[in-house]
Short mmCIF file of C-alpha atoms in Angstrom, two decimals:
data_model
loop_
_atom_site.label_atom_id
_atom_site.label_comp_id
_atom_site.label_asym_id
_atom_site.label_seq_id
_atom_site.Cartn_x
_atom_site.Cartn_y
_atom_site.Cartn_z
CA MET I 2 -41.27 -40.98 34.56
CA SER I 3 -41.21 -37.90 32.37
CA ASP I 4 -40.32 -38.46 28.46
CA LYS I 5 -40.26 -34.77 27.95
CA LYS I 6 -37.51 -33.16 25.72
CA PRO I 7 -34.88 -30.96 27.18
CA GLY I 8 -35.72 -27.46 26.61
CA LEU I 9 -33.78 -25.44 23.39
CA THR I 10 -30.96 -22.58 24.94
CA TYR I 11 -29.30 -20.18 23.04
CA SER I 12 -26.60 -22.44 22.72
CA SER I 13 -28.27 -24.81 21.02
CA SER I 14 -29.53 -22.21 18.14
CA GLY I 15 -25.85 -21.78 17.18
CA VAL I 16 -25.29 -18.75 19.67
CA ASP I 17 -22.53 -19.07 21.90
CA ILE I 18 -22.52 -16.54 24.72
CA ASP I 19 -19.38 -18.12 26.66
CA ALA I 20 -17.59 -17.53 23.39
CA GLY I 21 -18.10 -14.31 23.24
CA ASN I 22 -17.19 -13.75 26.67
CA ARG I 23 -13.63 -15.34 26.17
CA LEU I 24 -13.39 -12.82 23.23
CA VAL I 25 -13.80 -10.18 25.64
CA ASP I 26 -10.78 -11.38 27.87
CA LEU I 27 -8.86 -12.10 25.21
CA ILE I 28 -9.13 -8.36 23.83
CA LYS I 29 -8.74 -6.20 27.08
CA PRO I 30 -5.24 -6.11 26.96
CA MET I 31 -5.37 -4.74 23.18
CA VAL I 32 -8.28 -2.04 23.75
CA ARG I 33 -6.25 -0.66 26.85
CA ALA I 34 -3.28 -0.06 25.01
CA THR I 35 -5.24 2.62 22.92
CA ALA I 36 -5.55 4.83 25.74
CA ARG I 37 -5.08 8.35 24.90
CA ALA I 38 -6.02 11.68 26.59
CA GLY I 39 -10.04 11.85 26.63
CA ALA I 40 -10.43 8.28 26.84
CA ASP I 41 -9.24 5.38 28.71
CA ALA I 42 -9.96 2.62 26.71
CA GLU I 43 -12.37 0.27 28.68
CA ILE I 44 -14.95 -1.94 27.39
CA GLY I 45 -17.64 -3.80 29.09
CA GLY I 46 -19.87 -0.73 29.52
CA PHE I 47 -23.14 -0.11 27.54
CA GLY I 48 -21.36 3.00 25.75
CA GLY I 49 -17.84 4.45 25.15
CA LEU I 50 -17.19 7.75 26.96
CA PHE I 51 -14.95 10.46 25.53
CA ASP I 52 -13.99 13.63 27.09
CA LEU I 53 -13.38 16.57 25.08
CA LYS I 54 -11.72 18.96 27.30
CA ALA I 55 -9.50 16.09 28.41
CA ALA I 56 -8.24 15.93 24.80
CA GLY I 57 -7.52 19.56 24.48
CA PHE I 58 -10.04 21.21 22.14
CA LYS I 59 -11.59 24.47 22.78
CA ASP I 60 -13.74 24.76 20.28
CA PRO I 61 -13.89 21.70 18.13
CA VAL I 62 -16.20 20.22 15.61
CA LEU I 63 -16.63 16.67 15.07
CA VAL I 64 -16.37 14.56 12.07
CA ALA I 65 -17.58 11.24 12.11
CA ALA I 66 -16.90 8.43 9.31
CA THR I 67 -17.81 4.53 8.58
CA ASP I 68 -16.83 2.21 6.49
CA GLY I 69 -16.12 -1.74 6.14
CA VAL I 70 -13.27 -3.48 4.32
CA GLY I 71 -15.46 -5.21 1.48
CA THR I 72 -15.23 -8.31 -0.25
CA LYS I 73 -11.32 -8.34 0.65
CA VAL I 74 -12.47 -10.09 3.80
CA LYS I 75 -13.37 -13.46 1.41
CA ILE I 76 -9.46 -13.56 0.68
CA ALA I 77 -8.48 -13.26 4.60
CA ILE I 78 -11.54 -15.99 5.23
CA GLU I 79 -10.07 -17.95 2.72
CA THR I 80 -6.56 -18.18 3.45
CA GLY I 81 -7.18 -17.91 7.39
CA VAL I 82 -5.04 -14.72 7.62
CA HIS I 83 -6.86 -12.42 9.96
CA SER I 84 -4.11 -10.24 11.05
CA GLY I 85 -4.04 -6.93 8.56
CA ILE I 86 -7.73 -6.91 8.06
CA GLY I 87 -8.49 -4.90 11.48
CA ILE I 88 -5.70 -2.46 10.41
CA ASP I 89 -7.67 -1.90 7.09
CA LEU I 90 -10.77 -1.28 9.02
CA VAL I 91 -9.59 1.51 10.89
CA ALA I 92 -7.58 2.98 8.18
CA MET I 93 -10.56 3.30 5.71
CA SER I 94 -12.34 5.42 8.60
CA VAL I 95 -9.44 7.53 10.02
CA ASN I 96 -8.04 7.77 6.78
CA ASP I 97 -11.14 9.81 5.70
CA LEU I 98 -11.30 11.66 8.96
CA VAL I 99 -7.67 12.88 8.44
CA VAL I 100 -8.90 14.24 4.97
CA GLN I 101 -11.11 17.10 6.52
CA GLY I 102 -8.31 18.07 8.83
CA ALA I 103 -9.63 16.38 12.05
CA GLU I 104 -7.75 14.61 14.15
CA PRO I 105 -9.25 10.27 14.88
CA LEU I 106 -10.36 10.67 18.29
CA PHE I 107 -12.31 6.69 19.02
CA PHE I 108 -13.10 4.38 17.09
CA LEU I 109 -15.67 1.33 17.18
CA ASP I 110 -15.71 -2.00 15.47
CA TYR I 111 -18.96 -4.29 14.39
CA PHE I 112 -18.21 -7.72 14.13
CA ALA I 113 -20.58 -10.33 12.53
CA CYS I 114 -19.93 -14.13 11.88
CA GLY I 115 -21.80 -17.36 11.55
CA LYS I 116 -20.01 -19.19 14.29
CA LEU I 117 -17.42 -17.01 17.11
CA ASP I 118 -13.68 -18.26 16.82
CA PRO I 119 -12.40 -16.17 19.47
CA GLU I 120 -8.98 -16.62 18.69
CA ALA I 121 -9.81 -15.80 15.10
CA ALA I 122 -11.48 -12.73 16.23
CA ALA I 123 -8.85 -11.60 18.48
CA GLU I 124 -6.56 -11.30 15.86
CA ILE I 125 -8.65 -8.85 14.01
CA VAL I 126 -8.98 -7.11 17.09
CA ALA I 127 -5.42 -6.76 17.72
CA GLY I 128 -5.03 -5.20 14.16
CA VAL I 129 -7.56 -2.63 15.38
CA ALA I 130 -6.10 -1.76 17.96
CA GLU I 131 -2.41 -1.84 16.65
CA ALA I 132 -4.00 0.63 13.85
CA CYS I 133 -6.10 2.59 16.49
CA ARG I 134 -2.64 3.51 18.18
CA GLU I 135 -0.65 4.23 15.06
CA SER I 136 -3.54 6.68 14.32
CA GLY I 137 -3.88 8.01 17.80
CA CYS I 138 -7.30 7.34 18.54
CA ALA I 139 -8.88 4.87 21.41
CA LEU I 140 -10.77 1.90 20.88
CA ILE I 141 -13.83 2.61 23.33
CA GLY I 142 -16.05 0.11 22.15
CA GLY I 143 -17.52 -2.40 19.49
CA GLU I 144 -19.81 -5.18 19.34
CA THR I 145 -19.77 -8.80 18.41
CA ALA I 146 -22.87 -10.39 16.80
CA GLU I 147 -23.10 -14.17 16.14
CA MET I 148 -25.39 -14.95 13.69
CA PRO I 149 -26.09 -18.57 12.69
CA GLY I 150 -28.16 -19.06 9.79
CA LEU I 151 -27.00 -15.53 8.32
CA TYR I 152 -23.47 -15.92 7.94
CA LYS I 153 -21.76 -19.65 7.18
CA ASP I 154 -19.45 -21.07 9.79
CA GLY I 155 -15.69 -19.43 9.19
CA ASP I 156 -17.21 -16.28 7.36
CA TYR I 157 -17.39 -12.79 9.05
CA ASP I 158 -18.07 -9.26 8.14
CA LEU I 159 -16.62 -6.22 9.66
CA ALA I 160 -17.89 -2.34 9.83
CA GLY I 161 -15.91 0.12 11.78
CA PHE I 162 -17.24 3.59 12.94
CA SER I 163 -14.78 6.58 13.94
CA VAL I 164 -15.08 10.41 15.36
CA GLY I 165 -12.52 12.89 14.77
CA ALA I 166 -12.33 16.78 15.96
CA ALA I 167 -10.53 19.84 14.39
CA GLU I 168 -10.94 23.09 15.80
CA ARG I 169 -13.50 25.48 14.81
CA GLY I 170 -12.10 27.04 11.61
CA THR I 171 -9.46 24.62 10.28
CA LEU I 172 -11.41 22.09 8.48
CA LEU I 173 -10.29 20.88 5.19
CA PRO I 174 -10.85 21.59 2.02
CA THR I 175 -9.98 25.53 2.60
CA LYS I 176 -11.59 27.77 0.31
CA ASP I 177 -8.74 29.46 -1.55
CA ILE I 178 -7.98 26.25 -3.50
CA ALA I 179 -6.49 28.16 -7.08
CA VAL I 180 -5.61 27.41 -10.73
CA GLY I 181 -1.91 26.62 -9.96
CA ASP I 182 -2.11 24.50 -6.75
CA ALA I 183 0.15 21.53 -6.94
CA VAL I 184 -1.47 17.74 -6.96
CA ILE I 185 0.81 15.77 -4.84
CA GLY I 186 0.62 11.75 -4.34
CA LEU I 187 1.35 9.76 -1.43
CA ALA I 188 2.25 6.02 -2.21
CA SER I 189 -0.12 3.38 -1.56
CA SER I 190 0.86 0.22 0.22
CA GLY I 191 -0.82 -2.18 -2.38
CA VAL I 192 -4.65 -2.60 -3.20
CA HIS I 193 -5.81 -1.35 0.37
CA SER I 194 -9.39 -1.95 0.69
CA ASN I 195 -11.36 -1.38 -2.55
CA GLY I 196 -11.67 -3.12 -5.89
CA PHE I 197 -11.41 -6.70 -4.66
CA SER I 198 -14.58 -7.90 -6.39
CA LEU I 199 -12.39 -7.38 -9.75
CA VAL I 200 -9.22 -8.42 -7.97
CA ARG I 201 -10.80 -11.76 -6.75
CA LYS I 202 -12.31 -12.09 -10.73
CA VAL I 203 -8.79 -11.45 -12.14
CA VAL I 204 -7.49 -14.21 -9.39
CA GLU I 205 -9.92 -16.71 -10.62
CA LYS I 206 -9.19 -16.15 -14.09
CA SER I 207 -5.33 -16.39 -13.58
CA GLY I 208 -5.73 -19.90 -11.81
CA VAL I 209 -3.15 -18.86 -9.31
CA ALA I 210 -3.82 -20.17 -5.91
CA PHE I 211 -3.51 -17.93 -3.12
CA ASP I 212 -1.25 -20.26 -1.20
CA ALA I 213 1.16 -20.39 -4.03
CA PRO I 214 4.16 -17.79 -4.80
CA ALA I 215 2.64 -14.26 -6.00
CA PRO I 216 3.31 -13.71 -9.76
CA PHE I 217 4.34 -10.18 -9.34
CA ALA I 218 6.17 -10.34 -5.81
CA PRO I 219 7.51 -14.36 -5.67
CA VAL I 220 8.75 -14.03 -1.98
CA MET I 221 5.13 -14.06 -0.63
CA THR I 222 2.16 -15.90 -0.97
CA LEU I 223 -0.61 -14.40 -3.48
CA GLY I 224 -3.28 -14.21 -0.61
CA GLY I 225 -0.35 -12.47 1.52
CA ALA I 226 0.49 -10.05 -0.89
CA LEU I 227 -3.11 -8.95 -1.64
CA LEU I 228 -4.02 -8.47 1.98
CA ALA I 229 -1.05 -6.09 2.44
CA PRO I 230 -2.91 -3.75 5.11
CA THR I 231 -4.26 -0.20 4.00
CA LYS I 232 -1.78 2.73 4.56
CA LEU I 233 -2.46 4.70 7.72
CA TYR I 234 -1.89 8.38 6.26
CA VAL I 235 -3.06 10.03 9.85
CA LYS I 236 0.00 11.11 11.61
CA SER I 237 1.93 12.28 8.30
CA CYS I 238 -0.76 14.40 7.05
CA LEU I 239 -2.00 16.00 10.33
CA ARG I 240 1.44 16.94 10.97
CA ALA I 241 1.93 18.27 7.13
CA ILE I 242 -1.25 20.38 7.85
CA ARG I 243 -0.31 21.81 11.04
CA GLU I 244 3.49 22.56 10.54
CA THR I 245 2.96 24.17 7.00
CA GLY I 246 -0.24 25.74 6.79
CA GLY I 247 0.49 24.66 2.98
CA ILE I 248 -2.20 21.82 2.74
CA LYS I 249 -5.59 23.08 1.14
CA ALA I 250 -7.53 20.03 0.26
CA LEU I 251 -6.85 16.29 1.15
CA ALA I 252 -8.67 13.34 -0.69
CA HIS I 253 -8.26 9.72 0.44
CA ILE I 254 -8.07 7.40 -3.05
CA THR I 255 -10.74 4.67 -2.39
CA GLY I 256 -13.49 3.08 -4.47
CA GLY I 257 -13.82 5.35 -7.52
CA GLY I 258 -9.68 6.29 -7.78
CA PHE I 259 -8.35 9.10 -8.85
CA THR I 260 -11.39 10.06 -11.39
CA ASP I 261 -14.37 10.15 -8.37
CA ASN I 262 -12.41 10.79 -5.59
CA ILE I 263 -10.60 14.17 -6.42
CA PRO I 264 -13.41 16.45 -7.38
CA ARG I 265 -14.88 15.70 -4.17
CA VAL I 266 -12.50 18.40 -2.56
CA LEU I 267 -12.83 21.10 -5.34
CA PRO I 268 -14.76 23.87 -6.08
CA LYS I 269 -16.64 22.97 -9.22
CA SER I 270 -15.33 25.32 -11.49
CA LEU I 271 -11.80 23.52 -10.87
CA GLY I 272 -10.13 20.19 -11.90
CA VAL I 273 -7.15 18.76 -11.52
CA ARG I 274 -4.69 17.83 -14.68
CA ILE I 275 -2.39 14.16 -13.38
CA ASP I 276 0.85 13.29 -14.88
CA LEU I 277 0.20 9.75 -15.19
CA ASN I 278 3.78 8.86 -15.88
CA ALA I 279 4.57 10.08 -12.47
CA VAL I 280 2.52 7.44 -10.75
CA PRO I 281 5.05 5.26 -9.42
CA VAL I 282 2.70 1.91 -10.25
CA LEU I 283 3.33 -1.01 -7.97
CA PRO I 284 3.78 -4.62 -9.68
CA VAL I 285 0.49 -6.06 -8.09
CA PHE I 286 -1.68 -3.36 -10.16
CA LYS I 287 0.69 -4.07 -13.35
CA TRP I 288 -0.05 -8.21 -12.83
CA LEU I 289 -4.00 -7.42 -12.35
CA ALA I 290 -4.10 -4.97 -15.59
CA ASN I 291 -2.59 -7.46 -17.68
CA GLU I 292 -3.74 -10.87 -16.21
CA GLY I 293 -7.16 -9.43 -16.15
CA ASN I 294 -6.69 -7.14 -19.57
CA ILE I 295 -7.92 -4.40 -17.79
CA ALA I 296 -8.07 -0.84 -19.75
CA GLU I 297 -5.87 2.13 -17.88
CA LEU I 298 -9.13 4.24 -17.42
CA GLU I 299 -11.04 1.41 -15.53
CA MET I 300 -7.53 0.51 -13.60
CA LEU I 301 -7.83 4.65 -12.67
CA ARG I 302 -11.60 4.29 -11.41
CA THR I 303 -11.54 1.09 -9.45
CA PHE I 304 -8.15 0.75 -7.89
CA ASN I 305 -5.65 3.48 -6.23
CA CYS I 306 -2.85 2.27 -8.41
CA GLY I 307 -0.06 3.30 -5.94
CA ILE I 308 -1.48 6.28 -5.03
CA GLY I 309 -3.63 6.15 -1.79
CA MET I 310 -3.99 9.79 -1.04
CA ILE I 311 -3.86 13.01 -2.90
CA ALA I 312 -2.72 16.47 -1.03
CA ILE I 313 -3.64 20.17 -2.82
CA VAL I 314 -0.95 22.28 -1.80
CA SER I 315 -0.15 26.02 -2.61
CA ARG I 316 2.53 25.85 -4.91
CA GLU I 317 4.76 27.81 -2.64
CA LYS I 318 4.54 25.59 -0.04
CA LEU I 319 4.98 22.96 -1.87
CA VAL I 320 8.69 21.87 -1.02
CA ASP I 321 8.10 22.54 2.74
CA VAL I 322 4.95 19.88 2.38
CA MET I 323 6.89 17.40 0.52
CA SER I 324 9.99 17.34 3.00
CA ILE I 325 7.35 17.13 5.96
CA LEU I 326 5.85 14.26 4.46
CA SER I 327 8.94 12.49 3.40
CA GLU I 328 9.78 12.67 7.26
CA GLY I 329 6.51 11.40 8.33
CA GLY I 330 7.84 8.40 6.03
CA GLU I 331 5.80 8.85 2.90
CA ARG I 332 6.36 8.34 -0.48
CA ALA I 333 5.36 11.84 -2.03
CA VAL I 334 5.49 12.56 -5.66
CA ASP I 335 4.41 15.74 -7.61
CA LEU I 336 1.45 14.63 -9.99
CA GLY I 337 0.21 17.96 -11.24
CA GLU I 338 -1.90 20.82 -10.38
CA VAL I 339 -5.17 22.33 -10.58
CA ILE I 340 -6.74 23.61 -13.53
CA GLU I 341 -9.86 25.42 -14.66
CA ILE I 342 -12.64 23.50 -16.21
CA THR I 343 -15.77 24.93 -18.19
CA ASP I 344 -17.33 21.57 -18.79
CA GLY I 345 -16.24 17.72 -19.12
CA GLU I 346 -13.98 15.76 -17.14
CA ARG I 347 -12.73 16.99 -13.79
CA VAL I 348 -9.70 14.94 -13.73
CA VAL I 349 -7.72 15.47 -17.32
CA TYR I 350 -4.79 12.41 -17.34
CA GLU I 351 -1.57 13.04 -19.45
CA GLY I 352 0.85 10.15 -20.17
CA SER I 353 0.13 6.82 -19.29
CA LEU I 354 0.53 4.24 -16.42
CA ASP I 355 2.91 2.15 -16.46
CA LEU I 356 1.92 -1.31 -16.57
CA THR I 357 4.37 -3.00 -18.21
CA PRO I 358 5.44 -6.33 -16.00
#
């Protein structure tokens, strides 16, 4: 009679292959729904395929972007609300692609966790698929990594990777950005996916629970309000680029706010003057600023403050661009103009943010 102990298995170490297979089965219909010209959006192979010729490109330049959601996932984990976090993941990459005038083609996601919950993961992927459909890109693959010992049970993190294309010679920014060009701001949907380490500090200081009514939006819970998904600017901006010919540059307002992101798309000799009185400050930012006693310049360098995308536009095309953006569902505001600089700050602020609760 043998007293030999049973051998170890992958499952006994904390990795459940069957749970991974169940997740694949759950998400296959969602993935198929993102199919577009150039990709059938089938998963299960070792690599995703995309046919640029079938997508209609003649002489394309590829543009790639990658990003995550940051510590916003902590709020999703603590509240158990995962539906919008996948939208955030896609938005952070595809909004960066359209900034260069590129059409998003395909997306891949990476999901890492301590113990796989197929239903919760499928909820996240549902958001990824929804955002891919809205942005016109196919979800052609991804990776699920169950890593016990590295992540606690219930914890997870996300990364996304997207590739887009533009015909050669059409990339942004253009080389004719000039003094006097207009600066348009496109309204955000909330905090988006940046600054959440500070957001969580403010929430901790306030003592308001995530499941309590939001002080700035009592019809919602605080957690639900903070988890409002990042706005997708792809379709509206691509249409404005193609139909007006007036957009010279775009800047996605992420970490670094206006202060750090706008100069990234400007020639070194130019800056912008921003009228802060024209910024449509959302109630969430007023609450954060007042509850956290956050200075205005800190707000402007940490959060989008109500503007998620900036467009630099030739002054003679301003009305046409704003009209197309409005038709595309954007709230577009004239924020200022391009200026010449010799030294000092490249983003000059006038007026002040309306941070009155």
